[in-house]
């Protein structure tokens, strides 16, 4: 998706994904110094309880290399660069943290493309379930190649151009989907238990992260698909336009929103919340940083925020803050439960390391990591075969806003 991660490199961000396996990573020849250069960042030099030395690492890699050269059937197909990157990827993944990921040059390039607000892809946001490993389409941009190819939110992706998505990193699968404008990508998904095959023609995608409209009874509706650099301006424009139309209440839809830029979400909350803390973070040293709101633009009209199980990280900061201050009602299903902060770090060779550096807390001091934000009003989505456009969760949110308007 096009993926769910659309963060900038200059601020802290929130990500979904997991590391690659370590077993393949160590299959590299004559590069023990590469591994040592990486592991030497560890200050203790102890990699296990046995205090493994530099020579131990080099010796084992030489041993692996010798066995590969002597017996490996497909030695002519070995790509040295891929194997070296595999070592770095495996080292990061061996931390056991699903959010800490090493990006090779190709993956880094794709990652940085997402910060420009324009990229070449199909226009679909995707999320990976850490427990099942399934990659799910959570949002399809209107009139995008994905939309024209018939992809739908809820589709489970299992193959891209003949390559199996199962067991792959989300960012890796996204790199398969992205590509040069005008080229085709074959995609296979599971939908309601049935396999669906389609072909999307890649195009330049203008990132539109906010969609809005005035609904009946002068209730404004703003859907935010992700928190990108461009999202604040789009959100502010939507809010101002709805106010100019005489909005009496508001529904903000964060369903399927996987997160994004911390600065963006806190800036958006500064035009909604009363005075006080928006979010706080705490790093490994106990250092606490707070982002505060001056309350000068507090939103005082009836408000409901829609969330579901795919609403993650920055979406949870948004929902948690609104809930803690009582600014609005949270409606839908319990959110994803990602309460940790990742920092993308430039390794100065065209690659990046995305590293978990802190936990975050809602204004009341709640940690939602592994728990999620529990809605004030729980409503499970119910598909209506007679009316596929029906949305019982949105209807409930509008009902809540409407009732508060009457009071």
GROMACS .gro file of C-alpha atoms in nm:
model
  407
    1UNK     CA    1   0.000   0.000   0.000
    2UNK     CA    2   0.069   0.208  -0.234
    3UNK     CA    3   0.097   0.119   0.131
    4UNK     CA    4  -0.025   0.249   0.458
    5UNK     CA    5   0.292   0.417   0.562
    6UNK     CA    6   0.312   0.772   0.438
    7UNK     CA    7   0.540   0.938   0.689
    8UNK     CA    8   0.803   1.205   0.652
    9UNK     CA    9   1.171   1.163   0.730
   10UNK     CA   10   1.205   1.479   0.937
   11UNK     CA   11   0.968   1.393   1.220
   12UNK     CA   12   0.875   1.097   1.433
   13UNK     CA   13   0.638   0.862   1.263
   14UNK     CA   14   0.423   0.556   1.320
   15UNK     CA   15   0.462   0.244   1.113
   16UNK     CA   16   0.319  -0.103   1.063
   17UNK     CA   17   0.530  -0.392   0.953
   18UNK     CA   18   0.771  -0.659   1.064
   19UNK     CA   19   1.129  -0.761   0.995
   20UNK     CA   20   1.258  -1.025   0.759
   21UNK     CA   21   1.388  -1.362   0.875
   22UNK     CA   22   1.746  -1.403   0.989
   23UNK     CA   23   1.824  -1.748   0.848
   24UNK     CA   24   1.855  -1.639   0.486
   25UNK     CA   25   2.032  -1.325   0.596
   26UNK     CA   26   2.350  -1.500   0.707
   27UNK     CA   27   2.412  -1.668   0.371
   28UNK     CA   28   2.682  -1.429   0.256
   29UNK     CA   29   3.040  -1.490   0.151
   30UNK     CA   30   3.361  -1.301   0.237
   31UNK     CA   31   3.192  -1.017   0.423
   32UNK     CA   32   3.247  -1.084   0.790
   33UNK     CA   33   3.369  -0.727   0.833
   34UNK     CA   34   3.029  -0.603   0.711
   35UNK     CA   35   2.855  -0.785   0.991
   36UNK     CA   36   3.108  -0.674   1.249
   37UNK     CA   37   3.076  -0.313   1.138
   38UNK     CA   38   2.704  -0.337   1.210
   39UNK     CA   39   2.718  -0.524   1.537
   40UNK     CA   40   2.998  -0.307   1.671
   41UNK     CA   41   2.737  -0.041   1.739
   42UNK     CA   42   2.655  -0.249   2.042
   43UNK     CA   43   2.855  -0.099   2.326
   44UNK     CA   44   2.901  -0.419   2.523
   45UNK     CA   45   3.025  -0.646   2.244
   46UNK     CA   46   2.814  -0.927   2.394
   47UNK     CA   47   2.580  -1.078   2.138
   48UNK     CA   48   2.481  -1.375   2.352
   49UNK     CA   49   2.574  -1.494   2.696
   50UNK     CA   50   2.896  -1.636   2.544
   51UNK     CA   51   3.058  -1.302   2.448
   52UNK     CA   52   3.103  -1.377   2.078
   53UNK     CA   53   3.409  -1.208   1.928
   54UNK     CA   54   3.467  -1.046   1.589
   55UNK     CA   55   3.677  -1.342   1.481
   56UNK     CA   56   3.397  -1.582   1.581
   57UNK     CA   57   3.155  -1.398   1.351
   58UNK     CA   58   3.403  -1.389   1.063
   59UNK     CA   59   3.491  -1.756   1.110
   60UNK     CA   60   3.129  -1.867   1.102
   61UNK     CA   61   3.053  -1.662   0.793
   62UNK     CA   62   3.362  -1.808   0.623
   63UNK     CA   63   3.238  -2.152   0.718
   64UNK     CA   64   2.893  -2.080   0.573
   65UNK     CA   65   3.051  -1.938   0.260
   66UNK     CA   66   3.268  -2.243   0.214
   67UNK     CA   67   2.971  -2.476   0.239
   68UNK     CA   68   2.773  -2.264  -0.007
   69UNK     CA   69   3.057  -2.258  -0.258
   70UNK     CA   70   3.109  -2.633  -0.227
   71UNK     CA   71   2.752  -2.760  -0.224
   72UNK     CA   72   2.488  -2.497  -0.303
   73UNK     CA   73   2.304  -2.606  -0.618
   74UNK     CA   74   2.215  -2.260  -0.746
   75UNK     CA   75   2.542  -2.077  -0.672
   76UNK     CA   76   2.535  -1.898  -1.009
   77UNK     CA   77   2.212  -1.725  -0.904
   78UNK     CA   78   2.355  -1.574  -0.584
   79UNK     CA   79   2.317  -1.195  -0.563
   80UNK     CA   80   2.585  -1.066  -0.326
   81UNK     CA   81   2.414  -0.730  -0.267
   82UNK     CA   82   2.088  -0.898  -0.172
   83UNK     CA   83   2.266  -1.127   0.072
   84UNK     CA   84   2.450  -0.840   0.236
   85UNK     CA   85   2.127  -0.643   0.275
   86UNK     CA   86   1.980  -0.962   0.418
   87UNK     CA   87   2.233  -0.951   0.701
   88UNK     CA   88   2.129  -0.598   0.797
   89UNK     CA   89   1.761  -0.681   0.763
   90UNK     CA   90   1.801  -0.996   0.969
   91UNK     CA   91   1.995  -0.812   1.238
   92UNK     CA   92   1.713  -0.560   1.278
   93UNK     CA   93   1.445  -0.827   1.265
   94UNK     CA   94   1.618  -1.042   1.527
   95UNK     CA   95   1.521  -0.776   1.785
   96UNK     CA   96   1.176  -0.933   1.771
   97UNK     CA   97   1.013  -0.590   1.730
   98UNK     CA   98   0.764  -0.597   1.439
   99UNK     CA   99   0.803  -0.222   1.388
  100UNK     CA  100   1.183  -0.203   1.362
  101UNK     CA  101   1.280  -0.252   0.999
  102UNK     CA  102   1.588  -0.208   0.779
  103UNK     CA  103   1.521  -0.060   0.434
  104UNK     CA  104   1.757  -0.140   0.147
  105UNK     CA  105   1.820   0.119  -0.124
  106UNK     CA  106   1.520   0.023  -0.335
  107UNK     CA  107   1.288   0.014  -0.035
  108UNK     CA  108   1.427   0.344   0.094
  109UNK     CA  109   1.364   0.511  -0.240
  110UNK     CA  110   1.005   0.389  -0.237
  111UNK     CA  111   0.966   0.505   0.123
  112UNK     CA  112   1.092   0.855   0.052
  113UNK     CA  113   0.864   0.887  -0.251
  114UNK     CA  114   0.568   0.878  -0.017
  115UNK     CA  115   0.677   1.200   0.155
  116UNK     CA  116   0.643   1.411  -0.162
  117UNK     CA  117   0.265   1.377  -0.187
  118UNK     CA  118   0.302   1.226  -0.531
  119UNK     CA  119   0.410   0.881  -0.636
  120UNK     CA  120   0.368   0.624  -0.910
  121UNK     CA  121   0.150   0.337  -0.797
  122UNK     CA  122  -0.208   0.216  -0.787
  123UNK     CA  123  -0.360   0.428  -0.509
  124UNK     CA  124  -0.450   0.176  -0.238
  125UNK     CA  125  -0.366   0.179   0.130
  126UNK     CA  126  -0.277  -0.153   0.292
  127UNK     CA  127  -0.214  -0.285   0.640
  128UNK     CA  128  -0.047  -0.598   0.773
  129UNK     CA  129  -0.194  -0.795   1.062
  130UNK     CA  130   0.097  -0.880   1.291
  131UNK     CA  131  -0.071  -1.194   1.423
  132UNK     CA  132  -0.196  -1.353   1.100
  133UNK     CA  133   0.052  -1.191   0.862
  134UNK     CA  134  -0.231  -1.107   0.620
  135UNK     CA  135  -0.196  -0.792   0.411
  136UNK     CA  136  -0.533  -0.625   0.374
  137UNK     CA  137  -0.653  -0.343   0.150
  138UNK     CA  138  -0.797  -0.086   0.391
  139UNK     CA  139  -0.858   0.207   0.157
  140UNK     CA  140  -0.886   0.259  -0.219
  141UNK     CA  141  -0.845   0.611  -0.362
  142UNK     CA  142  -1.138   0.723  -0.571
  143UNK     CA  143  -1.074   0.701  -0.948
  144UNK     CA  144  -0.731   0.550  -0.884
  145UNK     CA  145  -0.587   0.256  -1.081
  146UNK     CA  146  -0.680   0.033  -0.786
  147UNK     CA  147  -1.038   0.159  -0.798
  148UNK     CA  148  -1.059   0.110  -1.175
  149UNK     CA  149  -0.917  -0.243  -1.136
  150UNK     CA  150  -1.195  -0.327  -0.892
  151UNK     CA  151  -0.996  -0.358  -0.570
  152UNK     CA  152  -1.202  -0.301  -0.256
  153UNK     CA  153  -1.137  -0.227   0.109
  154UNK     CA  154  -1.121  -0.558   0.296
  155UNK     CA  155  -0.956  -0.751   0.012
  156UNK     CA  156  -0.676  -0.976   0.139
  157UNK     CA  157  -0.374  -0.955  -0.088
  158UNK     CA  158  -0.196  -1.283  -0.155
  159UNK     CA  159  -0.006  -1.241  -0.483
  160UNK     CA  160   0.158  -0.961  -0.684
  161UNK     CA  161   0.291  -1.033  -1.034
  162UNK     CA  162   0.313  -1.402  -0.949
  163UNK     CA  163   0.502  -1.342  -0.623
  164UNK     CA  164   0.339  -1.464  -0.303
  165UNK     CA  165   0.268  -1.189  -0.050
  166UNK     CA  166   0.235  -1.432   0.241
  167UNK     CA  167   0.525  -1.401   0.483
  168UNK     CA  168   0.660  -1.086   0.318
  169UNK     CA  169   0.717  -0.748   0.477
  170UNK     CA  170   0.444  -0.496   0.403
  171UNK     CA  171   0.702  -0.255   0.263
  172UNK     CA  172   0.840  -0.527   0.035
  173UNK     CA  173   0.496  -0.600  -0.109
  174UNK     CA  174   0.436  -0.227  -0.153
  175UNK     CA  175   0.760  -0.201  -0.352
  176UNK     CA  176   0.627  -0.476  -0.583
  177UNK     CA  177   0.305  -0.284  -0.638
  178UNK     CA  178   0.467   0.052  -0.708
  179UNK     CA  179   0.639   0.108  -1.040
  180UNK     CA  180   0.673   0.320  -1.348
  181UNK     CA  181   0.369   0.503  -1.476
  182UNK     CA  182   0.189   0.313  -1.753
  183UNK     CA  183   0.310  -0.032  -1.649
  184UNK     CA  184   0.075  -0.307  -1.534
  185UNK     CA  185   0.075  -0.501  -1.209
  186UNK     CA  186  -0.120  -0.826  -1.169
  187UNK     CA  187  -0.284  -0.859  -0.830
  188UNK     CA  188  -0.466  -1.150  -0.667
  189UNK     CA  189  -0.681  -1.105  -0.358
  190UNK     CA  190  -0.923  -1.304  -0.147
  191UNK     CA  191  -1.265  -1.146  -0.111
  192UNK     CA  192  -1.532  -1.309   0.103
  193UNK     CA  193  -1.353  -1.641   0.068
  194UNK     CA  194  -1.323  -1.622  -0.310
  195UNK     CA  195  -1.011  -1.556  -0.520
  196UNK     CA  196  -1.024  -1.243  -0.735
  197UNK     CA  197  -0.765  -1.162  -1.002
  198UNK     CA  198  -0.718  -0.821  -1.158
  199UNK     CA  199  -0.464  -0.602  -1.336
  200UNK     CA  200  -0.400  -0.238  -1.243
  201UNK     CA  201  -0.215   0.010  -1.464
  202UNK     CA  202   0.016   0.224  -1.253
  203UNK     CA  203  -0.019   0.600  -1.270
  204UNK     CA  204   0.102   0.911  -1.089
  205UNK     CA  205  -0.108   0.934  -0.776
  206UNK     CA  206  -0.187   1.269  -0.620
  207UNK     CA  207  -0.222   1.194  -0.253
  208UNK     CA  208  -0.561   1.310  -0.129
  209UNK     CA  209  -0.579   1.210   0.233
  210UNK     CA  210  -0.899   1.399   0.320
  211UNK     CA  211  -1.247   1.369   0.174
  212UNK     CA  212  -1.544   1.565   0.305
  213UNK     CA  213  -1.908   1.654   0.246
  214UNK     CA  214  -2.205   1.807   0.422
  215UNK     CA  215  -2.458   1.542   0.515
  216UNK     CA  216  -2.822   1.582   0.612
  217UNK     CA  217  -2.916   1.793   0.916
  218UNK     CA  218  -2.606   2.009   0.857
  219UNK     CA  219  -2.373   1.739   0.988
  220UNK     CA  220  -2.026   1.764   0.840
  221UNK     CA  221  -1.834   1.453   0.745
  222UNK     CA  222  -1.454   1.438   0.709
  223UNK     CA  223  -1.276   1.116   0.619
  224UNK     CA  224  -0.899   1.110   0.686
  225UNK     CA  225  -0.724   0.816   0.522
  226UNK     CA  226  -0.376   0.883   0.668
  227UNK     CA  227  -0.174   1.155   0.839
  228UNK     CA  228   0.066   1.280   0.573
  229UNK     CA  229   0.248   1.613   0.534
  230UNK     CA  230  -0.037   1.739   0.318
  231UNK     CA  231  -0.313   1.623   0.551
  232UNK     CA  232  -0.325   1.921   0.787
  233UNK     CA  233  -0.392   2.172   0.509
  234UNK     CA  234  -0.652   1.944   0.352
  235UNK     CA  235  -0.822   1.891   0.690
  236UNK     CA  236  -0.820   2.263   0.774
  237UNK     CA  237  -0.967   2.347   0.434
  238UNK     CA  238  -1.241   2.088   0.482
  239UNK     CA  239  -1.322   2.211   0.832
  240UNK     CA  240  -1.334   2.576   0.723
  241UNK     CA  241  -1.556   2.498   0.424
  242UNK     CA  242  -1.799   2.297   0.634
  243UNK     CA  243  -1.813   2.578   0.890
  244UNK     CA  244  -1.889   2.824   0.610
  245UNK     CA  245  -2.177   2.599   0.501
  246UNK     CA  246  -2.333   2.622   0.847
  247UNK     CA  247  -2.215   2.294   0.997
  248UNK     CA  248  -2.399   2.207   1.322
  249UNK     CA  249  -2.204   1.891   1.409
  250UNK     CA  250  -1.916   1.681   1.277
  251UNK     CA  251  -1.820   1.320   1.214
  252UNK     CA  252  -1.449   1.250   1.160
  253UNK     CA  253  -1.390   0.909   1.001
  254UNK     CA  254  -1.057   0.741   1.085
  255UNK     CA  255  -1.160   0.388   0.993
  256UNK     CA  256  -0.881   0.210   0.809
  257UNK     CA  257  -0.639   0.496   0.882
  258UNK     CA  258  -0.302   0.329   0.959
  259UNK     CA  259  -0.136   0.639   1.105
  260UNK     CA  260   0.139   0.866   0.981
  261UNK     CA  261   0.317   1.183   1.085
  262UNK     CA  262   0.306   1.274   1.455
  263UNK     CA  263   0.340   1.646   1.384
  264UNK     CA  264   0.047   1.634   1.143
  265UNK     CA  265  -0.193   1.466   1.385
  266UNK     CA  266  -0.099   1.693   1.675
  267UNK     CA  267  -0.139   2.003   1.456
  268UNK     CA  268  -0.485   1.882   1.359
  269UNK     CA  269  -0.577   1.824   1.723
  270UNK     CA  270  -0.464   2.179   1.808
  271UNK     CA  271  -0.766   2.310   1.615
  272UNK     CA  272  -1.004   2.080   1.803
  273UNK     CA  273  -0.896   2.029   2.164
  274UNK     CA  274  -0.910   2.244   2.479
  275UNK     CA  275  -0.592   2.361   2.648
  276UNK     CA  276  -0.367   2.081   2.774
  277UNK     CA  277  -0.146   1.791   2.672
  278UNK     CA  278  -0.224   1.624   2.338
  279UNK     CA  279   0.021   1.335   2.364
  280UNK     CA  280   0.337   1.250   2.555
  281UNK     CA  281   0.624   1.017   2.467
  282UNK     CA  282   0.880   0.844   2.687
  283UNK     CA  283   1.209   0.699   2.562
  284UNK     CA  284   1.436   0.426   2.705
  285UNK     CA  285   1.606   0.675   2.937
  286UNK     CA  286   1.280   0.793   3.090
  287UNK     CA  287   1.287   1.123   2.902
  288UNK     CA  288   0.934   1.254   2.853
  289UNK     CA  289   0.828   1.492   2.580
  290UNK     CA  290   0.484   1.649   2.563
  291UNK     CA  291   0.294   1.813   2.281
  292UNK     CA  292   0.043   2.065   2.413
  293UNK     CA  293  -0.258   2.256   2.283
  294UNK     CA  294  -0.333   2.619   2.375
  295UNK     CA  295  -0.710   2.562   2.345
  296UNK     CA  296  -0.766   2.878   2.140
  297UNK     CA  297  -0.944   2.688   1.861
  298UNK     CA  298  -1.141   2.437   2.067
  299UNK     CA  299  -1.417   2.265   1.871
  300UNK     CA  300  -1.736   2.294   2.075
  301UNK     CA  301  -1.999   2.150   1.841
  302UNK     CA  302  -2.116   1.787   1.867
  303UNK     CA  303  -1.842   1.555   1.744
  304UNK     CA  304  -1.809   1.182   1.678
  305UNK     CA  305  -1.491   1.004   1.569
  306UNK     CA  306  -1.529   0.678   1.377
  307UNK     CA  307  -1.263   0.408   1.428
  308UNK     CA  308  -1.219   0.038   1.361
  309UNK     CA  309  -0.965  -0.240   1.408
  310UNK     CA  310  -0.750  -0.095   1.129
  311UNK     CA  311  -0.724   0.251   1.287
  312UNK     CA  312  -0.366   0.257   1.414
  313UNK     CA  313  -0.095   0.468   1.575
  314UNK     CA  314  -0.155   0.835   1.484
  315UNK     CA  315  -0.526   0.754   1.447
  316UNK     CA  316  -0.520   0.622   1.802
  317UNK     CA  317  -0.347   0.937   1.926
  318UNK     CA  318  -0.631   1.134   1.768
  319UNK     CA  319  -0.908   0.915   1.907
  320UNK     CA  320  -0.745   0.880   2.250
  321UNK     CA  321  -0.706   1.256   2.291
  322UNK     CA  322  -1.062   1.333   2.183
  323UNK     CA  323  -1.188   1.064   2.420
  324UNK     CA  324  -0.979   1.180   2.718
  325UNK     CA  325  -1.098   1.540   2.689
  326UNK     CA  326  -1.458   1.442   2.616
  327UNK     CA  327  -1.449   1.661   2.305
  328UNK     CA  328  -1.641   1.397   2.114
  329UNK     CA  329  -1.765   1.038   2.123
  330UNK     CA  330  -1.557   0.754   1.980
  331UNK     CA  331  -1.774   0.520   1.771
  332UNK     CA  332  -1.698   0.186   1.607
  333UNK     CA  333  -1.461  -0.094   1.706
  334UNK     CA  334  -1.154  -0.115   1.929
  335UNK     CA  335  -0.851   0.021   1.745
  336UNK     CA  336  -0.530  -0.159   1.643
  337UNK     CA  337  -0.326  -0.099   1.958
  338UNK     CA  338   0.002   0.049   1.835
  339UNK     CA  339   0.137   0.273   2.110
  340UNK     CA  340   0.503   0.300   2.015
  341UNK     CA  341   0.699   0.556   1.818
  342UNK     CA  342   0.938   0.481   1.531
  343UNK     CA  343   1.214   0.712   1.408
  344UNK     CA  344   1.345   0.665   1.051
  345UNK     CA  345   1.724   0.701   1.058
  346UNK     CA  346   1.936   0.780   0.754
  347UNK     CA  347   2.235   0.543   0.732
  348UNK     CA  348   2.404   0.775   0.480
  349UNK     CA  349   2.442   0.512   0.209
  350UNK     CA  350   2.096   0.524   0.054
  351UNK     CA  351   1.943   0.298   0.320
  352UNK     CA  352   1.734   0.362   0.630
  353UNK     CA  353   1.667   0.200   0.965
  354UNK     CA  354   1.323   0.249   1.114
  355UNK     CA  355   1.371   0.204   1.488
  356UNK     CA  356   1.128   0.194   1.780
  357UNK     CA  357   1.247   0.469   2.014
  358UNK     CA  358   0.962   0.551   2.254
  359UNK     CA  359   0.615   0.474   2.385
  360UNK     CA  360   0.336   0.728   2.365
  361UNK     CA  361   0.057   0.809   2.608
  362UNK     CA  362  -0.280   0.980   2.575
  363UNK     CA  363  -0.350   1.303   2.766
  364UNK     CA  364  -0.471   1.107   3.070
  365UNK     CA  365  -0.152   0.897   3.071
  366UNK     CA  366  -0.302   0.587   2.910
  367UNK     CA  367  -0.085   0.350   2.711
  368UNK     CA  368  -0.285   0.187   2.434
  369UNK     CA  369  -0.003  -0.041   2.313
  370UNK     CA  370  -0.148  -0.386   2.259
  371UNK     CA  371  -0.485  -0.265   2.388
  372UNK     CA  372  -0.617  -0.008   2.145
  373UNK     CA  373  -0.875   0.263   2.209
  374UNK     CA  374  -1.206   0.118   2.319
  375UNK     CA  375  -1.494   0.313   2.163
  376UNK     CA  376  -1.750   0.492   2.377
  377UNK     CA  377  -2.015   0.339   2.155
  378UNK     CA  378  -1.924   0.000   2.008
  379UNK     CA  379  -2.072  -0.071   1.666
  380UNK     CA  380  -1.959  -0.358   1.447
  381UNK     CA  381  -1.984  -0.300   1.073
  382UNK     CA  382  -2.266  -0.498   0.913
  383UNK     CA  383  -2.265  -0.550   0.540
  384UNK     CA  384  -2.606  -0.497   0.382
  385UNK     CA  385  -2.640  -0.709   0.068
  386UNK     CA  386  -2.959  -0.525  -0.028
  387UNK     CA  387  -2.783  -0.189   0.003
  388UNK     CA  388  -2.403  -0.228  -0.034
  389UNK     CA  389  -2.357   0.147   0.018
  390UNK     CA  390  -2.524   0.135   0.359
  391UNK     CA  391  -2.292   0.211   0.651
  392UNK     CA  392  -2.439   0.129   0.990
  393UNK     CA  393  -2.133   0.262   1.176
  394UNK     CA  394  -2.158   0.602   1.008
  395UNK     CA  395  -2.532   0.607   1.064
  396UNK     CA  396  -2.476   0.552   1.436
  397UNK     CA  397  -2.214   0.828   1.454
  398UNK     CA  398  -2.450   1.071   1.281
  399UNK     CA  399  -2.732   0.969   1.513
  400UNK     CA  400  -2.513   1.053   1.814
  401UNK     CA  401  -2.420   1.394   1.672
  402UNK     CA  402  -2.782   1.463   1.581
  403UNK     CA  403  -2.904   1.378   1.932
  404UNK     CA  404  -2.642   1.602   2.093
  405UNK     CA  405  -2.756   1.885   1.868
  406UNK     CA  406  -3.111   1.850   1.996
  407UNK     CA  407  -3.010   1.866   2.362
   0.00000   0.00000   0.00000
